[in-house]
Coordinates of C-alpha atoms in Angstrom, one line a residue:
X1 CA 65.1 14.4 119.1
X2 CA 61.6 16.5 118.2
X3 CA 62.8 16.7 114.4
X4 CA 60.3 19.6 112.4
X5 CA 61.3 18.1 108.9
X6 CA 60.5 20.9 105.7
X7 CA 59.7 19.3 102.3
X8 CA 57.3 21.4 100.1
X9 CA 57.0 17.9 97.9
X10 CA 56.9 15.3 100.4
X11 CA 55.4 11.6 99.3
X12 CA 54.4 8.6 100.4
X13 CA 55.0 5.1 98.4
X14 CA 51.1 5.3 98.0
X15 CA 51.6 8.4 95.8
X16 CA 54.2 9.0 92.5
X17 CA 57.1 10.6 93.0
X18 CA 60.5 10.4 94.7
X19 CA 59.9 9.2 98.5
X20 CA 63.2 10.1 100.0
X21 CA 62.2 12.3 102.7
X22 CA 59.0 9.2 103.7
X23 CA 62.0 6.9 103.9
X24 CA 64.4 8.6 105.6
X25 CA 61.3 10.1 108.3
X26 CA 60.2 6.6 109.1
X27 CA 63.4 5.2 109.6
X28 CA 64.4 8.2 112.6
X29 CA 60.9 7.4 113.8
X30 CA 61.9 3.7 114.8
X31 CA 65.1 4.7 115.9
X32 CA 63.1 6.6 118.5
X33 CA 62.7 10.1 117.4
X34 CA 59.6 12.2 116.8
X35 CA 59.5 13.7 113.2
X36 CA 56.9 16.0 112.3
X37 CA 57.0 16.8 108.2
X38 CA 55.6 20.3 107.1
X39 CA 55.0 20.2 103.3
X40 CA 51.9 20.8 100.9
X41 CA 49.5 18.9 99.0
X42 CA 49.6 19.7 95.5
X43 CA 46.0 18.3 94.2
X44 CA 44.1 20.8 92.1
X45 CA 40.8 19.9 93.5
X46 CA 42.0 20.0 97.6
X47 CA 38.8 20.7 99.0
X48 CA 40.7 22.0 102.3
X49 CA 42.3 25.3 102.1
X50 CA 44.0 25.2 105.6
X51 CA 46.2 22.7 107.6
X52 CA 45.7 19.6 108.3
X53 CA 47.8 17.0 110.2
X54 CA 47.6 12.9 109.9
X55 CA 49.4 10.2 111.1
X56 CA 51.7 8.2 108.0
X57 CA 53.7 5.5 109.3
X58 CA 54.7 6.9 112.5
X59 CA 55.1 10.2 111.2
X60 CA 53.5 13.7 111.9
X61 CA 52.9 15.0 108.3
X62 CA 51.3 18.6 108.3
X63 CA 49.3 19.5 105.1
X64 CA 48.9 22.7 103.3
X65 CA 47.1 22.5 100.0
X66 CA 49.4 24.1 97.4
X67 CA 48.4 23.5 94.2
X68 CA 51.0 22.6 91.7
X69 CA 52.5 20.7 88.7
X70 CA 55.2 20.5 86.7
X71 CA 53.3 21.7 84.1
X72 CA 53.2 25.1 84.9
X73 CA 54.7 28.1 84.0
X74 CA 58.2 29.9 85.9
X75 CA 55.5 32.7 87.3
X76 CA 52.6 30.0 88.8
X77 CA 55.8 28.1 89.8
X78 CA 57.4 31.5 91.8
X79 CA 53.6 31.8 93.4
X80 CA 53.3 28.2 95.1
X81 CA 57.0 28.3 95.9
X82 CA 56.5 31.9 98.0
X83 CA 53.0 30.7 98.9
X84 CA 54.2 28.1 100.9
X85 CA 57.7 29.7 102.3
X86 CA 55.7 32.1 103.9
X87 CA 52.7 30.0 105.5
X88 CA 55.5 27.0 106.3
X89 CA 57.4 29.9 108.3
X90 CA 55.2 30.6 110.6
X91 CA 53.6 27.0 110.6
X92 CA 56.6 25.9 111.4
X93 CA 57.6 28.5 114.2
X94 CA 54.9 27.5 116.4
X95 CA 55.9 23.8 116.5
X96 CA 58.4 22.7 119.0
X97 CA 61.2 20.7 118.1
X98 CA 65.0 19.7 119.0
X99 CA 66.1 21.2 115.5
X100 CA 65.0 21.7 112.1
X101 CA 66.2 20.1 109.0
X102 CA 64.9 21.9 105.4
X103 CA 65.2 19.8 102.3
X104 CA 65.2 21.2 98.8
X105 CA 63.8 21.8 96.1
X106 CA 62.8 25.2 95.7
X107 CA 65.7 26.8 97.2
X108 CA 62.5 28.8 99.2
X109 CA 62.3 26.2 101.3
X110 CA 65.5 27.7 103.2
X111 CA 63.2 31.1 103.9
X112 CA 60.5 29.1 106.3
X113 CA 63.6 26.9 107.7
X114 CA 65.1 30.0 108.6
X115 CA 62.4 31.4 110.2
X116 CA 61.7 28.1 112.4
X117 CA 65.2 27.9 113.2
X118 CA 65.3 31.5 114.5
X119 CA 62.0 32.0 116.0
X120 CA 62.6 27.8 117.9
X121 CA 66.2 29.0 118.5
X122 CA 67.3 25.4 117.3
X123 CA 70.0 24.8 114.9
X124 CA 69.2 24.4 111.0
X125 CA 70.3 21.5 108.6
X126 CA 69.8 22.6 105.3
X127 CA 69.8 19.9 102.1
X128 CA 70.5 20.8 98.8
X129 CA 69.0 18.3 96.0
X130 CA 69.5 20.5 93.4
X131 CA 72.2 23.2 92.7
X132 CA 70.4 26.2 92.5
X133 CA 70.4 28.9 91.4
X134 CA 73.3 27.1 89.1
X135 CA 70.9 24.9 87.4
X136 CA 68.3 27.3 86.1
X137 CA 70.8 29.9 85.7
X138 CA 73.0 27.3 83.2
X139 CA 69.4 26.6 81.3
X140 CA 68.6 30.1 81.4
X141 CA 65.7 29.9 83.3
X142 CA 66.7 32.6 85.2
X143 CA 68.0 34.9 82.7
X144 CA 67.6 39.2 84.1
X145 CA 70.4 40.2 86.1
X146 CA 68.2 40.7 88.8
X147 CA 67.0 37.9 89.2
X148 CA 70.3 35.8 89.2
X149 CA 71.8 38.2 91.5
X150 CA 68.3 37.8 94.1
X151 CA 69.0 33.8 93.5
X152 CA 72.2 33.9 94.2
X153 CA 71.9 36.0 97.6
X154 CA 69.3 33.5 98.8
X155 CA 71.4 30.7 98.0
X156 CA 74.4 31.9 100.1
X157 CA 71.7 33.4 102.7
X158 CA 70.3 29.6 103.2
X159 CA 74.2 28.7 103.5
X160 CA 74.8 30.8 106.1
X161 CA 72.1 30.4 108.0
X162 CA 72.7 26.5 108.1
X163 CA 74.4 24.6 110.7
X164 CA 75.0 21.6 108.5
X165 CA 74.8 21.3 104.5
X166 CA 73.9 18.1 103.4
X167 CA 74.4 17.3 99.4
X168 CA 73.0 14.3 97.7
X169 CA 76.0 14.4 95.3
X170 CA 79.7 15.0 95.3
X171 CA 78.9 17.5 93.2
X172 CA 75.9 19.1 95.0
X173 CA 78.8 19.4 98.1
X174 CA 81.3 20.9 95.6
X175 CA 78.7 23.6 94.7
X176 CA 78.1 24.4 98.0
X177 CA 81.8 25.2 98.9
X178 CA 82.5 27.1 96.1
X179 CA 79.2 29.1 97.2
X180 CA 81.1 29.7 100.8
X181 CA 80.8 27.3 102.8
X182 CA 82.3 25.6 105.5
X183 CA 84.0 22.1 104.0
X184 CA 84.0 20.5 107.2
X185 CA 79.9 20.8 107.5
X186 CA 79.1 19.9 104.5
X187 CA 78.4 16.2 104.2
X188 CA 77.2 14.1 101.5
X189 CA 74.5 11.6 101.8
X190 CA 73.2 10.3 97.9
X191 CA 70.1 9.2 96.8
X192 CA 69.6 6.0 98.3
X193 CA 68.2 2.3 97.5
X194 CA 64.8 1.1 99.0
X195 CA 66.1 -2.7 99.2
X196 CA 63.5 -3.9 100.9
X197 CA 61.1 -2.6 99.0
X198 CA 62.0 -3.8 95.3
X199 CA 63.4 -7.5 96.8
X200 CA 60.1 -8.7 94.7
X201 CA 59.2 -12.3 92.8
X202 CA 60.1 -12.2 89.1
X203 CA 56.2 -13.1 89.1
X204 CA 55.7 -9.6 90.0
X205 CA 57.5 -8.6 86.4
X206 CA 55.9 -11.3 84.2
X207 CA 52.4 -10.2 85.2
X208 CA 53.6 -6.9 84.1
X209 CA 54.2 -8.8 80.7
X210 CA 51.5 -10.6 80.8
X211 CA 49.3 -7.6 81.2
X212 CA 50.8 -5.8 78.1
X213 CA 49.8 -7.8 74.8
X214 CA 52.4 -5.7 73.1
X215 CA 55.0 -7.1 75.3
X216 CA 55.7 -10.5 75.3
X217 CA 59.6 -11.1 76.3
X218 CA 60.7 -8.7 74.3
X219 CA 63.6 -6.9 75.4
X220 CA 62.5 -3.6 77.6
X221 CA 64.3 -0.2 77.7
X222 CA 61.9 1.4 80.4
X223 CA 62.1 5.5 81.5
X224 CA 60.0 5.8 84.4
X225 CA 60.5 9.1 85.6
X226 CA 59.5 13.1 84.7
X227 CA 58.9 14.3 81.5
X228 CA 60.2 17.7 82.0
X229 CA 62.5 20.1 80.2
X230 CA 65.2 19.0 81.6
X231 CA 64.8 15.4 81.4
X232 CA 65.1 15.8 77.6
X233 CA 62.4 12.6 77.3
X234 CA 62.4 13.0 73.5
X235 CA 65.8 11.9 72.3
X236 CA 64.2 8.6 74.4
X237 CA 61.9 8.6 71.3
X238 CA 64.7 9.3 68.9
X239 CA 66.7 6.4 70.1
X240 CA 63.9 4.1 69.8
X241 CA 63.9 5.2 65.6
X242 CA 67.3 4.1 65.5
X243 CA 66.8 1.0 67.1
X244 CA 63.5 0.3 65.1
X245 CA 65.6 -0.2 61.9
X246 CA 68.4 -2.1 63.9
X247 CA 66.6 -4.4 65.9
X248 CA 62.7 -4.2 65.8
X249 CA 62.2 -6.9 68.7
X250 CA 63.4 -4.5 71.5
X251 CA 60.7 -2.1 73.5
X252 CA 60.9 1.2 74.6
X253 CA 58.4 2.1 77.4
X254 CA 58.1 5.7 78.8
X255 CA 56.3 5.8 82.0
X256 CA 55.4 9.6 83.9
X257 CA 54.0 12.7 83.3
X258 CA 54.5 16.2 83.1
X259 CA 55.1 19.5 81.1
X260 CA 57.1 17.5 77.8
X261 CA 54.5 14.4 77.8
X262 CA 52.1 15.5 75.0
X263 CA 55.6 16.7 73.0
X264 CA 57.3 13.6 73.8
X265 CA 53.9 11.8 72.3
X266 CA 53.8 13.7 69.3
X267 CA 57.7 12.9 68.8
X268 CA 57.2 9.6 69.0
X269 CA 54.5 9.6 66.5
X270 CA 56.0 11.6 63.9
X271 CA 59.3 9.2 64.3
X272 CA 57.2 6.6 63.2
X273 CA 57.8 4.4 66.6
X274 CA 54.6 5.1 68.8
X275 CA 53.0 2.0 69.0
X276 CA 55.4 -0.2 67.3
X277 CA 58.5 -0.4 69.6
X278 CA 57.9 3.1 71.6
X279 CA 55.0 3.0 74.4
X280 CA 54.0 5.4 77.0
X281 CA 52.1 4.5 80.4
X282 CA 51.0 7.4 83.1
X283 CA 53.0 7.0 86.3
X284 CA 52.7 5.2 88.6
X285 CA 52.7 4.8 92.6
X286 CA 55.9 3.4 94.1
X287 CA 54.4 0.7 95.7
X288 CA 53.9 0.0 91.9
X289 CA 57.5 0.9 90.5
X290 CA 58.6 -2.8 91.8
X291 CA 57.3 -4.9 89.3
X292 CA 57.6 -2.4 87.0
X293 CA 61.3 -3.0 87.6
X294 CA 61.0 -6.0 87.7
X295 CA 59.7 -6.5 83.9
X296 CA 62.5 -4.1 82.7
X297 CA 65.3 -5.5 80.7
X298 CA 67.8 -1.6 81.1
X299 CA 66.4 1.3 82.5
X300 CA 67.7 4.6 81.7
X301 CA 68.1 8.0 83.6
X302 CA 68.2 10.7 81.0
X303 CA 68.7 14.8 80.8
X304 CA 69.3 17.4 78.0
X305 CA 73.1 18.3 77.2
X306 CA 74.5 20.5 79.8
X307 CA 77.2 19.5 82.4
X308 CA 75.4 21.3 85.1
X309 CA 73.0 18.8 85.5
X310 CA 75.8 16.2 85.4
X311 CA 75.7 16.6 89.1
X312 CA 71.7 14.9 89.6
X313 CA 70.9 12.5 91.9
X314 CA 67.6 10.8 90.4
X315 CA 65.3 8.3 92.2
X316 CA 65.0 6.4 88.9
X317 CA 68.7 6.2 89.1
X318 CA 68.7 4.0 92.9
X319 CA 65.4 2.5 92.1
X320 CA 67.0 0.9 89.4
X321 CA 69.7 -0.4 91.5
X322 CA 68.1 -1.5 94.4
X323 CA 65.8 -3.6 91.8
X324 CA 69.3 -5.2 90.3
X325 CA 68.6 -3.6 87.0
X326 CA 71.1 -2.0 84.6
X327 CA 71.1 1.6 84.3
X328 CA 72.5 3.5 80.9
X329 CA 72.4 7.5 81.2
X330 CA 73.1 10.3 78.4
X331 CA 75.7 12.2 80.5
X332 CA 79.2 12.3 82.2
X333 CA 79.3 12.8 86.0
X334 CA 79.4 10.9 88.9
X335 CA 76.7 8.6 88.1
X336 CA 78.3 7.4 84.7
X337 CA 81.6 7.1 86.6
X338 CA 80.0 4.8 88.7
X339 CA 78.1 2.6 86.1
X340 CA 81.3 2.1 83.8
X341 CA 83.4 1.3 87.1
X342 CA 81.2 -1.0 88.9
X343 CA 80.1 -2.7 85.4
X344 CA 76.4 -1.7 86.3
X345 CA 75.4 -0.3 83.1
X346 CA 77.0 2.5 80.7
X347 CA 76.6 5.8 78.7
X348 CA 75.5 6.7 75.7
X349 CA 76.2 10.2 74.1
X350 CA 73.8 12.8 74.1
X351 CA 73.1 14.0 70.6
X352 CA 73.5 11.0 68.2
X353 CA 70.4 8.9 68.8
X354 CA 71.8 5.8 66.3
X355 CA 75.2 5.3 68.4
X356 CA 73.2 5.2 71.4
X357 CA 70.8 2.6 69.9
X358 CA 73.6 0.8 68.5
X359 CA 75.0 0.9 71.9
X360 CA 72.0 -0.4 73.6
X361 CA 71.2 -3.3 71.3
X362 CA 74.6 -4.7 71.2
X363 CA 74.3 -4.5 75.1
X364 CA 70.9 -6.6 75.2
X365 CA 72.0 -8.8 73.0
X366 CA 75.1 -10.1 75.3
X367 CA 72.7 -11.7 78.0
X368 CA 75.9 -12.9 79.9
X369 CA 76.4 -9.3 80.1
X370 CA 73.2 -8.2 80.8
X371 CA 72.5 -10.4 83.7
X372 CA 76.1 -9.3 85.3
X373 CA 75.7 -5.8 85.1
X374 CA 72.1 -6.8 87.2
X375 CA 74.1 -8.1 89.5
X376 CA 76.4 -5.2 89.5
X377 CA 73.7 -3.0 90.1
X378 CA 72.1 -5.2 93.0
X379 CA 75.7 -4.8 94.7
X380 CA 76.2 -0.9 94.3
X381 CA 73.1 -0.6 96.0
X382 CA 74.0 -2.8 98.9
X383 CA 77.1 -1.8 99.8
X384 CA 77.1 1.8 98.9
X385 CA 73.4 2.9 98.4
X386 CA 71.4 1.0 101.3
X387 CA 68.9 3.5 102.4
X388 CA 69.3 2.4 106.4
X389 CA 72.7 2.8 106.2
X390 CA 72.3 6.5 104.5
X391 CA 69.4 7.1 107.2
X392 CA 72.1 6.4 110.0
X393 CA 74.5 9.3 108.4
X394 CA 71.3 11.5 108.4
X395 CA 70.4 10.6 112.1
X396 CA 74.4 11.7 113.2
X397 CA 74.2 14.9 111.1
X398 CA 71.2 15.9 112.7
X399 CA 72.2 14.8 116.6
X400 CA 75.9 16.3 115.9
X401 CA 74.2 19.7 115.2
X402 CA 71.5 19.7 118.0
X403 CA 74.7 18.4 120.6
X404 CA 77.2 21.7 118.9
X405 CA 74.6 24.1 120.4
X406 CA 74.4 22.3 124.0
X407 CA 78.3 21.9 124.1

């Protein structure tokens, strides 16, 4: 198959980031297809302003410098999202392919799939990462009725415009069924585990020590991941009060960037923990999130109170297991299911920062525990998270569509 692959954030282990759409592109490359990624470079300082095309891997990625951040306000936000939807479209339209397969987020990404799929006359597999317009609608994001309602109509437009629906949550599916659709096309494929990838030395992690005088081997709590609104990145800072009066030995290390970083800083600070037991790093490359990993003691995935987001998929989340690392979260859901059933980790409530250190010291402090709930992890991602495996369920989605039309 000629697959034309839309991702407005598409990125390569070389950059930060989640790399789910790399990883799942290179692996339909050496299974012998053609996949040609349209997406948009997001540097500031892009000294292009047009298209550009280069090799990665195998892989036909097609640039269009978008600038944008997670810093940046809903209206800047709205501008690179349509910006791109309309160029993509008719990008897109003039490249041949077998079928085209849209990933999300923003939800606009449906618009320019839509307009490929039509224009190509190839079917359209639409993923949804992110329940929107649920999510932002919950967080009041989107609050005029007008704007819910436009939201709302795209969402069920992308839907029914789709041949397949792909969620990366039982969730996400859920969603999409009580949106309208089809059950019997929808089809979930998660997050997945780079194995491969974070299968590193435990020298990799002790240089990481090494390199940190503040470090040593203590105990490390590490977030590596966004520090957006909704990652709620802060009560990461409160936790690490609590545990400064409990156990003073253990490390918190917050690792990222975005829109809440300077407020997470200045939370820290004024909790009396930055610099002590509470430490903060830019992010970093995935190539680099190995050994980072690696030097973790329990990693966390976090987000502010509110079930809707219950529903996530993180990267931090699989990273974590595919580098055999315990995992604690701040919320119910799938994922938490999953930790407290497989023994990989646990969860610690949302809104009481001193139960939740409590929680976590008594945790590091049972090493027998600690280095089974590794192991744990290491298994989930194995046997239910192995991103070759998940790739294969991708590739049969995708053939299964382009063969409907020919049948």
């Amino acid at each position: 198959m000629k697959i034309i692959y839309l991702h407005q954030y598409f990125r390569t282990p070389a950059m930060s980031g989640g790399t789910r759409s790399y990883e799942m592109a290179r692996r339909l490359v050496a299974a012998g297809h053609e996949v040609h990624i349209v997406t948009s470079s997001t540097d500031p300082d892009e000294a292009l302003n047009d298209w550009y095309e280069e090799m990665v891997d195998g892989i036909h990625v097609h640039w269009l410098p978008v600038p944008y951040s997670n810093t940046m306000g809903f209206a800047k936000r709205l501008i690179a999202f349509s910006t791109f939807a309309r160029k993509a479209g008719r990008y897109a339209s003039k490249l041949s392919g077998d079928i085209v397969f849209a990933t999300s987020t923003p939800l606009t990404i449906a618009i320019p799939g839509v307009r490929a799929s039509r224009t190509l006359k190839v079917p359209l597999v639409f993923e949804v990462r992110d329940l929107w317009p649920e999510i932002p609608i919950a967080l009041n994001v989107l609050k005029s009725p007008i704007t819910k309602y436009l939201a709302r109509r795209l969402e069920k437009w992308a839907y029914k415009n789709s041949d397949r629906v792909i969620g990366l949550s039982p969730g996400m599916c859920e969603g999409v069924v009580r949106a309208g659709y089809d059950a019997s096309r929808v089809h979930c494929i998660p997050n997945s585990a780079d194995l491969d990838l974070f299968a590193v030395s435990e020298k990799a992690g002790q240089d990481f020590r090494d390199s940190r005088a503040w470090l040593g081997d203590r105990p490390l709590v590490l977030y590596a991941g966004t520090f957006g609104f909704v990652n709620g990145v802060g009560y990461f800072a409160d936790i690490a009060r609590a545990a400064l009066q409990l156990d003073p030995k253990i490390c918190f290390l917050a690792v990222g960037n975005g829109a809440e970083y300077e407020k997470v800083k200045q939370r820290a600070a004024e909790n009396g923990v930055l610099g002590k037991n509470f430490f903060m790093e830019p992010p970093v490359t995935k190539k680099e999130m190995p050994a980072l990993l690696n030097a973790a003691t329990l990693t966390t995935s976090l987000v502010i109170p509110n079930r809707a987001l219950w529903h996530n998929s993180a990267n931090k989340f699989f990273d974590s297991l595919a580098a055999g690392r315990p995992i604690f979260v701040n919320h119910g859901g799938w994922q938490a299911e999953l930790l407290e059933e497989a023994g990989a980790g646990f969860e610690v409530p949302p809104d009481d920062a001193s139960a939740s250190a409590e929680k976590i010291i008594n945790f590091l402090n049972d090493r027998a525990r600690v280095e089974s709930a590794g192991k744990a992890a290491l298994d989930l991602a194995r046997t239910r998270f192995d991103r070759s495996v998940l790739a294969g369920q991708l590739e049969r989605v995708l053939s299964e569509a382009v063969q409907a039309v020919h049948a």
